[in-house]
Each structure stands twice: as C-alpha cells, then as structure tokens.
Amino acid sequence: MPHPLTELKVHTVRKPPGPATHHVTADVCVVGAGIAGLSAAVESARLGRSVVLVDALPVLGGQMVNSLIGLFCGVFGNAPGYRQLTHGIFDDIFRDLDATGDLFYNRRHTITVGYDEVALGRWVENTVREHGIQVITGASITGVHRDGERIESVTVATRYGSVEVGAVGFVDASGDASLVWEAGLPCRLPEREIYGSQQLVVEHVDEDGTPDPDVLAERVGAKAAEYGLRRHDGLAFYFPGRGTAVLNMTHIEAPLDPIAAARAQLDGKAQADRVVAFLRTEFPEAFARARVRAYGFPGRRQTRWAQGAHQLTLDEVRSGKRFPDAVARTAWPVELHDSPEGYVWETFGPDHVHYVPLRAMTPPEAHNVLVAGRCVDGDAAALSSIRVMGPCGAMGMAAAHALDLAGKDSVHDIDHGDLAARLSANLDG
C-alpha cells in the first residue's frame, strides 16, 4: 500500500564544509563517450578490465549521436571494391541497427552508412549497461594528478559534486585533448580556424523531389550571399522512407574559449535556420513543408590535439605508408574545413588505404595514457583524413588493447607485433 502523503517529511540541510569529493577507481578511465571512447571502453570491458567512462555531456554518444552527424564515414574502402576496413564495434552496430531498419547505405566514391540517431543513442546506452561500464556524465575535468610520467587520477566537476577517478591506464577520447591538456602535456593548435558544423534534422521532406547532390551544392554556391549563408556548399542525407534529412550545410567556429563557444552555438543555429529558409524557397518540391525536428550540439572537427611520439603527415597519408606500429586504417579523403566558404576535398584511388601509427596516439611524456579519435597527432591535413568515425573507432579499440598489453608498464614499450595480431581485422584483408 502507498504511504499517506502526510508521512512524506522534508528536511532542511546545508552543504557540508570542505570539498564533497566522490572517489572511484578502475583499471581503465576513458574520457569522452563518442565513437573512439565508446570503442575503447567496450573493448576494455571485453578484455575483463573494470572501466569508468567520463563525458562532459549529460548523455552518452558524443558527436556521433548528439551532434547529429548522421553518417558513419571512413569505415569502408573506395569503389569498386568497397571493402570494410574497420570491424570491432562497427560490426555490432551494423548488425543490430540493420536488423531494426535504422541504417541505410550510400554508395558513391566509398560507402557511408546513415543511421537513426535516436536508435543509435539507445544502442550506445544499452551496450554500456550490458558491459558493466561505470558512467559519469555531465563531468568536466578540473584537475589531473600526475606522479612523474604516470597519471594517477583525474578530477571532474559535476552538478552533484566533484569526482576523483583513479585508474591504471587512461584514454583521452575527448576530442579536444582535454585530459592531456589538463595534465600539462604538450598539445597542437592550428594557426587558423578549422570550422565545425551545426547539423540538424528536418522532417516532412518529400523524397520524390530531393535534388541531386551536385545540383544542391551548385545552387548553394550561387545563392549563398542572397540567403546569408556562410558556407557555399552543402550536403543533405535522406533517410529512405522516413521523410527526414540530416543537413550538413553550415560552418561554425569551434573556439576553446567558453564564452565564445556559447556564442558560436547560438550563431550556428541562426545559420541553420537560414539554410532551412533557403531549401524551402529553392527546392520546394522536396522542402516546402520541411521543419526542424532537432538541432544537434555544435559539431567540431579539429580544435586542439595531443602531441604524440609521431606526427602523421600529409605525405604519409597520400603515400599510404604502413607503419610497423599501425593500429587503424581508412581510405577517407583529406577533408580540411579551414575556410568559411568551403573545404579541401582530396580523394584517393580504388585501392588506397592509409594508416594511423600507435605513436601518434602516445604522448611521449606519459607512460599510461593514449589518445584516440580526433585528438591524435597529425598535421592539419593528415588529421582531417583520420578524424572520421571509422578510424576513430579503430583507434579506440587499439587503445584498449595497448593498455591491456602494457599493464602497469609503459605503453611505449609494448610489443607491436602482439598488438597487430590482436587488431588484425582492422589492419588486413
């Protein structure tokens, strides 16, 4: 029987003096719950490691869910073979979301895989729960405790108090190298802005009237000034049979300054609204009734990244150099968004593959930290070709195995042959 309402007592309390710090320990602490961090966390759990997954957002999934990216890019090779280059977590996602009708495949110069972001978000949450991964969300790093060249713990602030996470090994998959930065390790900054995007999902799209991608891009280029559009090209990804589209047609600043970042978020939505107005007017056959279903969190491509023991170069990407310590591969083009109006798009041939070495993921001044995802080390152009989800997922998997092999020793000293054997599905075939 329910209790009578009169039995519900309310107490008056005060915040206790001193810091209210919670303490958590694990084998592996992963910072960032996007595709790189999720892959690292899940793979570590499958290796029998206890895992804490920390993210600054209040929900899991990082940019792949919350910025409404809409496409898995860089998982497959180029036409005509279209071979799958990265497995691991992608095999699980593709199997489960395909079974529920929440995926679609685009075949052009490569295969990109579209997805329903709501279904993917729930898949991420269910997978984390099933693997017993401890989660701390809405958590921003406020301090890192180092003992020489080892990180001992990281402290994060949440609305419920601070948390200190101690671990044997750490993975920085934050995207902005937040853990490495707070640890005082060297990082890279581009000399000029590399733009992100304000993605959005529109609904009530008439799929029979959708414009050809080249026609859409050409019309944006011709009429951008008339509609006040900063970016002079754009892409729309249509989910078959659902009357929805993900729009990637904006360029927004991605500052690391907190006030400027908040302003950029507002400006990005204003840009997105102008895009919708443009589409309604210029392509009424498809977009006359279109309305915004959701605005994503600001999408960021390249902001701040870690200095690794090796910096991947554009020449190494173009030549497809395979390193002795290679851990990930992709065929994705150079895609550098370093101008407001557009971006560099340099594609590769049918058999091209380029690689990410473990040394690009290992800060030289730390023994128990790896970076994964878009904050690994490369020059700006090289990084633009490996920061997409395929190689980022592979890097997360590699980070888990590198920490597993290192144990309490240094990630710089692991046997690269042993690591490659564990990652063979992502390196060969």
mmCIF file of N, CA, C and O in Angstrom, residues 301-364:
data_model
loop_
_atom_site.group_PDB
_atom_site.id
_atom_site.type_symbol
_atom_site.label_atom_id
_atom_site.label_comp_id
_atom_site.label_asym_id
_atom_site.label_seq_id
_atom_site.Cartn_x
_atom_site.Cartn_y
_atom_site.Cartn_z
ATOM 1 N N ARG A 301 35.317 19.617 -35.631
ATOM 2 C CA ARG A 301 36.166 18.740 -36.436
ATOM 3 C C ARG A 301 37.586 18.664 -35.876
ATOM 4 O O ARG A 301 38.058 17.592 -35.546
ATOM 5 N N GLN A 302 38.273 19.791 -35.815
ATOM 6 C CA GLN A 302 39.664 19.809 -35.334
ATOM 7 C C GLN A 302 39.850 21.080 -34.501
ATOM 8 O O GLN A 302 39.744 22.181 -35.028
ATOM 9 N N THR A 303 40.121 20.907 -33.239
ATOM 10 C CA THR A 303 40.265 22.053 -32.340
ATOM 11 C C THR A 303 41.662 22.074 -31.714
ATOM 12 O O THR A 303 42.512 22.851 -32.089
ATOM 13 N N ARG A 304 41.881 21.192 -30.777
ATOM 14 C CA ARG A 304 43.183 21.052 -30.109
ATOM 15 C C ARG A 304 43.467 19.561 -30.027
ATOM 16 O O ARG A 304 42.579 18.767 -29.727
ATOM 17 N N TRP A 305 44.697 19.180 -30.351
ATOM 18 C CA TRP A 305 45.014 17.763 -30.284
ATOM 19 C C TRP A 305 46.368 17.538 -29.630
ATOM 20 O O TRP A 305 47.152 18.477 -29.452
ATOM 21 N N ALA A 306 46.632 16.310 -29.251
ATOM 22 C CA ALA A 306 47.820 15.983 -28.462
ATOM 23 C C ALA A 306 49.053 15.882 -29.351
ATOM 24 O O ALA A 306 48.982 15.490 -30.516
ATOM 25 N N GLN A 307 50.186 16.231 -28.788
ATOM 26 C CA GLN A 307 51.459 15.906 -29.436
ATOM 27 C C GLN A 307 51.779 14.457 -29.114
ATOM 28 O O GLN A 307 51.841 14.055 -27.960
ATOM 29 N N GLY A 308 51.981 13.665 -30.151
ATOM 30 C CA GLY A 308 52.329 12.271 -29.964
ATOM 31 C C GLY A 308 53.807 12.033 -30.180
ATOM 32 O O GLY A 308 54.570 12.946 -30.527
ATOM 33 N N ALA A 309 54.217 10.797 -30.013
ATOM 34 C CA ALA A 309 55.603 10.443 -30.309
ATOM 35 C C ALA A 309 55.894 10.524 -31.805
ATOM 36 O O ALA A 309 57.050 10.603 -32.215
ATOM 37 N N HIS A 310 54.826 10.519 -32.611
ATOM 38 C CA HIS A 310 54.965 10.707 -34.061
ATOM 39 C C HIS A 310 53.795 11.563 -34.537
ATOM 40 O O HIS A 310 52.654 11.352 -34.116
ATOM 41 N N GLN A 311 54.087 12.508 -35.426
ATOM 42 C CA GLN A 311 53.020 13.301 -36.045
ATOM 43 C C GLN A 311 52.784 12.780 -37.460
ATOM 44 O O GLN A 311 53.673 12.841 -38.319
ATOM 45 N N LEU A 312 51.589 12.255 -37.698
ATOM 46 C CA LEU A 312 51.234 11.776 -39.029
ATOM 47 C C LEU A 312 51.253 12.948 -40.013
ATOM 48 O O LEU A 312 50.744 14.026 -39.713
ATOM 49 N N THR A 313 51.818 12.739 -41.188
ATOM 50 C CA THR A 313 51.947 13.813 -42.171
ATOM 51 C C THR A 313 51.060 13.559 -43.378
ATOM 52 O O THR A 313 50.655 12.420 -43.662
ATOM 53 N N LEU A 314 50.796 14.628 -44.109
ATOM 54 C CA LEU A 314 50.012 14.518 -45.333
ATOM 55 C C LEU A 314 50.704 13.604 -46.339
ATOM 56 O O LEU A 314 50.049 12.813 -47.025
ATOM 57 N N ASP A 315 52.031 13.678 -46.432
ATOM 58 C CA ASP A 315 52.753 12.795 -47.350
ATOM 59 C C ASP A 315 52.547 11.325 -46.986
ATOM 60 O O ASP A 315 52.411 10.466 -47.873
ATOM 61 N N GLU A 316 52.524 11.019 -45.693
ATOM 62 C CA GLU A 316 52.305 9.638 -45.260
ATOM 63 C C GLU A 316 50.891 9.184 -45.582
ATOM 64 O O GLU A 316 50.661 8.011 -45.912
ATOM 65 N N VAL A 317 49.934 10.101 -45.484
ATOM 66 C CA VAL A 317 48.557 9.774 -45.859
ATOM 67 C C VAL A 317 48.465 9.514 -47.358
ATOM 68 O O VAL A 317 47.910 8.508 -47.812
ATOM 69 N N ARG A 318 49.010 10.431 -48.149
ATOM 70 C CA ARG A 318 48.928 10.289 -49.608
ATOM 71 C C ARG A 318 49.625 9.026 -50.111
ATOM 72 O O ARG A 318 49.151 8.373 -51.034
ATOM 73 N N SER A 319 50.746 8.687 -49.507
ATOM 74 C CA SER A 319 51.506 7.523 -49.962
ATOM 75 C C SER A 319 50.969 6.212 -49.403
ATOM 76 O O SER A 319 51.370 5.129 -49.846
ATOM 77 N N GLY A 320 50.072 6.287 -48.421
ATOM 78 C CA GLY A 320 49.548 5.074 -47.797
ATOM 79 C C GLY A 320 50.589 4.314 -47.004
ATOM 80 O O GLY A 320 50.557 3.074 -46.936
ATOM 81 N N LYS A 321 51.500 5.037 -46.375
ATOM 82 C CA LYS A 321 52.579 4.391 -45.630
ATOM 83 C C LYS A 321 52.019 3.520 -44.510
ATOM 84 O O LYS A 321 51.225 3.966 -43.693
ATOM 85 N N ARG A 322 52.466 2.264 -44.494
ATOM 86 C CA ARG A 322 52.079 1.367 -43.396
ATOM 87 C C ARG A 322 53.218 1.308 -42.395
ATOM 88 O O ARG A 322 54.334 0.916 -42.725
ATOM 89 N N PHE A 323 52.911 1.653 -41.168
ATOM 90 C CA PHE A 323 53.909 1.742 -40.112
ATOM 91 C C PHE A 323 54.042 0.403 -39.389
ATOM 92 O O PHE A 323 53.079 -0.370 -39.315
ATOM 93 N N PRO A 324 55.207 0.134 -38.803
ATOM 94 C CA PRO A 324 55.346 -1.089 -38.001
ATOM 95 C C PRO A 324 54.372 -1.142 -36.830
ATOM 96 O O PRO A 324 53.994 -2.236 -36.384
ATOM 97 N N ASP A 325 53.972 0.033 -36.338
ATOM 98 C CA ASP A 325 53.037 0.088 -35.212
ATOM 99 C C ASP A 325 51.653 0.563 -35.646
ATOM 100 O O ASP A 325 50.912 1.162 -34.861
ATOM 101 N N ALA A 326 51.270 0.289 -36.897
ATOM 102 C CA ALA A 326 49.949 0.684 -37.389
ATOM 103 C C ALA A 326 48.848 0.033 -36.552
ATOM 104 O O ALA A 326 48.941 -1.148 -36.193
ATOM 105 N N VAL A 327 47.790 0.811 -36.254
ATOM 106 C CA VAL A 327 46.684 0.290 -35.454
ATOM 107 C C VAL A 327 45.326 0.557 -36.080
ATOM 108 O O VAL A 327 44.315 0.022 -35.623
ATOM 109 N N ALA A 328 45.259 1.406 -37.093
ATOM 110 C CA ALA A 328 43.984 1.751 -37.729
ATOM 111 C C ALA A 328 44.260 2.126 -39.174
ATOM 112 O O ALA A 328 45.387 2.503 -39.528
ATOM 113 N N ARG A 329 43.224 2.034 -40.006
ATOM 114 C CA ARG A 329 43.367 2.395 -41.409
ATOM 115 C C ARG A 329 42.054 2.992 -41.912
ATOM 116 O O ARG A 329 40.982 2.763 -41.345
ATOM 117 N N THR A 330 42.156 3.732 -43.010
ATOM 118 C CA THR A 330 40.983 4.306 -43.656
ATOM 119 C C THR A 330 41.359 4.693 -45.066
ATOM 120 O O THR A 330 42.547 4.767 -45.405
ATOM 121 N N ALA A 331 40.355 4.956 -45.877
ATOM 122 C CA ALA A 331 40.569 5.486 -47.221
ATOM 123 C C ALA A 331 39.888 6.844 -47.369
ATOM 124 O O ALA A 331 39.756 7.354 -48.479
ATOM 125 N N TRP A 332 39.459 7.428 -46.253
ATOM 126 C CA TRP A 332 38.693 8.674 -46.316
ATOM 127 C C TRP A 332 39.544 9.799 -46.904
ATOM 128 O O TRP A 332 40.743 9.866 -46.644
ATOM 129 N N PRO A 333 38.944 10.704 -47.674
ATOM 130 C CA PRO A 333 39.712 11.789 -48.290
ATOM 131 C C PRO A 333 40.294 12.760 -47.264
ATOM 132 O O PRO A 333 39.891 12.791 -46.090
ATOM 133 N N VAL A 334 41.226 13.562 -47.733
ATOM 134 C CA VAL A 334 41.608 14.761 -46.987
ATOM 135 C C VAL A 334 40.398 15.695 -47.031
ATOM 136 O O VAL A 334 39.903 16.026 -48.098
ATOM 137 N N GLU A 335 39.930 16.093 -45.847
ATOM 138 C CA GLU A 335 38.701 16.902 -45.748
ATOM 139 C C GLU A 335 38.946 18.022 -44.738
ATOM 140 O O GLU A 335 38.522 17.949 -43.584
ATOM 141 N N LEU A 336 39.615 19.060 -45.184
ATOM 142 C CA LEU A 336 40.063 20.118 -44.288
ATOM 143 C C LEU A 336 39.158 21.341 -44.406
ATOM 144 O O LEU A 336 39.114 22.003 -45.438
ATOM 145 N N HIS A 337 38.426 21.637 -43.338
ATOM 146 C CA HIS A 337 37.455 22.727 -43.318
ATOM 147 C C HIS A 337 38.099 23.986 -42.728
ATOM 148 O O HIS A 337 37.738 24.436 -41.643
ATOM 149 N N ASP A 338 39.037 24.563 -43.458
ATOM 150 C CA ASP A 338 39.795 25.691 -42.907
ATOM 151 C C ASP A 338 39.463 27.020 -43.576
ATOM 152 O O ASP A 338 40.231 27.971 -43.474
ATOM 153 N N SER A 339 38.316 27.096 -44.254
ATOM 154 C CA SER A 339 37.849 28.387 -44.759
ATOM 155 C C SER A 339 36.354 28.483 -44.508
ATOM 156 O O SER A 339 35.656 27.457 -44.491
ATOM 157 N N PRO A 340 35.823 29.685 -44.316
ATOM 158 C CA PRO A 340 34.400 29.814 -44.009
ATOM 159 C C PRO A 340 33.491 29.295 -45.119
ATOM 160 O O PRO A 340 32.446 28.716 -44.859
ATOM 161 N N GLU A 341 33.915 29.480 -46.380
ATOM 162 C CA GLU A 341 33.036 29.184 -47.501
ATOM 163 C C GLU A 341 33.019 27.716 -47.908
ATOM 164 O O GLU A 341 32.034 27.240 -48.475
ATOM 165 N N GLY A 342 34.103 26.998 -47.672
ATOM 166 C CA GLY A 342 34.156 25.632 -48.167
ATOM 167 C C GLY A 342 35.265 24.837 -47.525
ATOM 168 O O GLY A 342 35.728 25.169 -46.434
ATOM 169 N N TYR A 343 35.733 23.795 -48.202
ATOM 170 C CA TYR A 343 36.738 22.925 -47.616
ATOM 171 C C TYR A 343 37.517 22.220 -48.714
ATOM 172 O O TYR A 343 37.071 22.123 -49.866
ATOM 173 N N VAL A 344 38.687 21.718 -48.353
ATOM 174 C CA VAL A 344 39.509 20.916 -49.253
ATOM 175 C C VAL A 344 38.958 19.494 -49.260
ATOM 176 O O VAL A 344 38.678 18.915 -48.205
ATOM 177 N N TRP A 345 38.827 18.911 -50.450
ATOM 178 C CA TRP A 345 38.302 17.550 -50.590
ATOM 179 C C TRP A 345 39.191 16.830 -51.591
ATOM 180 O O TRP A 345 39.047 16.971 -52.792
ATOM 181 N N GLU A 346 40.138 16.034 -51.083
ATOM 182 C CA GLU A 346 41.109 15.337 -51.925
ATOM 183 C C GLU A 346 40.903 13.837 -51.781
ATOM 184 O O GLU A 346 41.246 13.244 -50.757
ATOM 185 N N THR A 347 40.317 13.221 -52.812
ATOM 186 C CA THR A 347 40.006 11.798 -52.758
ATOM 187 C C THR A 347 41.194 10.964 -53.235
ATOM 188 O O THR A 347 42.135 11.477 -53.845
ATOM 189 N N PHE A 348 41.100 9.653 -52.966
ATOM 190 C CA PHE A 348 42.160 8.723 -53.321
ATOM 191 C C PHE A 348 41.620 7.632 -54.252
ATOM 192 O O PHE A 348 40.413 7.501 -54.441
ATOM 193 N N GLY A 349 42.527 6.847 -54.805
ATOM 194 C CA GLY A 349 42.168 5.835 -55.777
ATOM 195 C C GLY A 349 41.506 4.611 -55.180
ATOM 196 O O GLY A 349 41.361 4.483 -53.955
ATOM 197 N N PRO A 350 41.113 3.655 -56.061
ATOM 198 C CA PRO A 350 40.320 2.500 -55.616
ATOM 199 C C PRO A 350 40.992 1.645 -54.549
ATOM 200 O O PRO A 350 40.315 1.120 -53.672
ATOM 201 N N ASP A 351 42.291 1.476 -54.633
ATOM 202 C CA ASP A 351 42.982 0.568 -53.719
ATOM 203 C C ASP A 351 43.685 1.287 -52.569
ATOM 204 O O ASP A 351 44.391 0.657 -51.772
ATOM 205 N N HIS A 352 43.491 2.585 -52.473
ATOM 206 C CA HIS A 352 44.238 3.360 -51.477
ATOM 207 C C HIS A 352 43.758 3.060 -50.056
ATOM 208 O O HIS A 352 42.556 2.946 -49.787
ATOM 209 N N VAL A 353 44.724 2.936 -49.142
ATOM 210 C CA VAL A 353 44.469 2.872 -47.704
ATOM 211 C C VAL A 353 45.603 3.617 -47.019
ATOM 212 O O VAL A 353 46.756 3.507 -47.437
ATOM 213 N N HIS A 354 45.289 4.403 -45.982
ATOM 214 C CA HIS A 354 46.358 4.980 -45.171
ATOM 215 C C HIS A 354 46.130 4.620 -43.709
ATOM 216 O O HIS A 354 45.021 4.243 -43.307
ATOM 217 N N TYR A 355 47.199 4.749 -42.917
ATOM 218 C CA TYR A 355 47.252 4.135 -41.590
ATOM 219 C C TYR A 355 47.537 5.156 -40.492
ATOM 220 O O TYR A 355 48.115 6.210 -40.736
ATOM 221 N N VAL A 356 47.134 4.783 -39.293
ATOM 222 C CA VAL A 356 47.437 5.554 -38.085
ATOM 223 C C VAL A 356 48.405 4.742 -37.241
ATOM 224 O O VAL A 356 48.101 3.589 -36.877
ATOM 225 N N PRO A 357 49.580 5.278 -36.897
ATOM 226 C CA PRO A 357 50.510 4.542 -36.035
ATOM 227 C C PRO A 357 50.181 4.759 -34.556
ATOM 228 O O PRO A 357 49.665 5.814 -34.163
ATOM 229 N N LEU A 358 50.492 3.766 -33.753
ATOM 230 C CA LEU A 358 50.283 3.903 -32.305
ATOM 231 C C LEU A 358 51.040 5.106 -31.762
ATOM 232 O O LEU A 358 50.564 5.785 -30.840
ATOM 233 N N ARG A 359 52.188 5.403 -32.334
ATOM 234 C CA ARG A 359 52.992 6.529 -31.826
ATOM 235 C C ARG A 359 52.262 7.865 -31.948
ATOM 236 O O ARG A 359 52.537 8.793 -31.181
ATOM 237 N N ALA A 360 51.313 7.990 -32.881
ATOM 238 C CA ALA A 360 50.520 9.214 -32.977
ATOM 239 C C ALA A 360 49.501 9.310 -31.851
ATOM 240 O O ALA A 360 48.909 10.375 -31.631
ATOM 241 N N MET A 361 49.308 8.208 -31.118
ATOM 242 C CA MET A 361 48.342 8.157 -30.026
ATOM 243 C C MET A 361 49.011 8.182 -28.661
ATOM 244 O O MET A 361 48.312 8.118 -27.642
ATOM 245 N N THR A 362 50.350 8.257 -28.625
ATOM 246 C CA THR A 362 51.064 8.128 -27.356
ATOM 247 C C THR A 362 51.841 9.403 -27.045
ATOM 248 O O THR A 362 52.893 9.652 -27.640
ATOM 249 N N PRO A 363 51.342 10.232 -26.126
ATOM 250 C CA PRO A 363 52.131 11.393 -25.693
ATOM 251 C C PRO A 363 53.474 10.934 -25.136
ATOM 252 O O PRO A 363 53.528 10.035 -24.281
ATOM 253 N N PRO A 364 54.582 11.511 -25.605
ATOM 254 C CA PRO A 364 55.901 10.969 -25.230
ATOM 255 C C PRO A 364 56.245 11.125 -23.761
ATOM 256 O O PRO A 364 57.111 10.406 -23.261
#
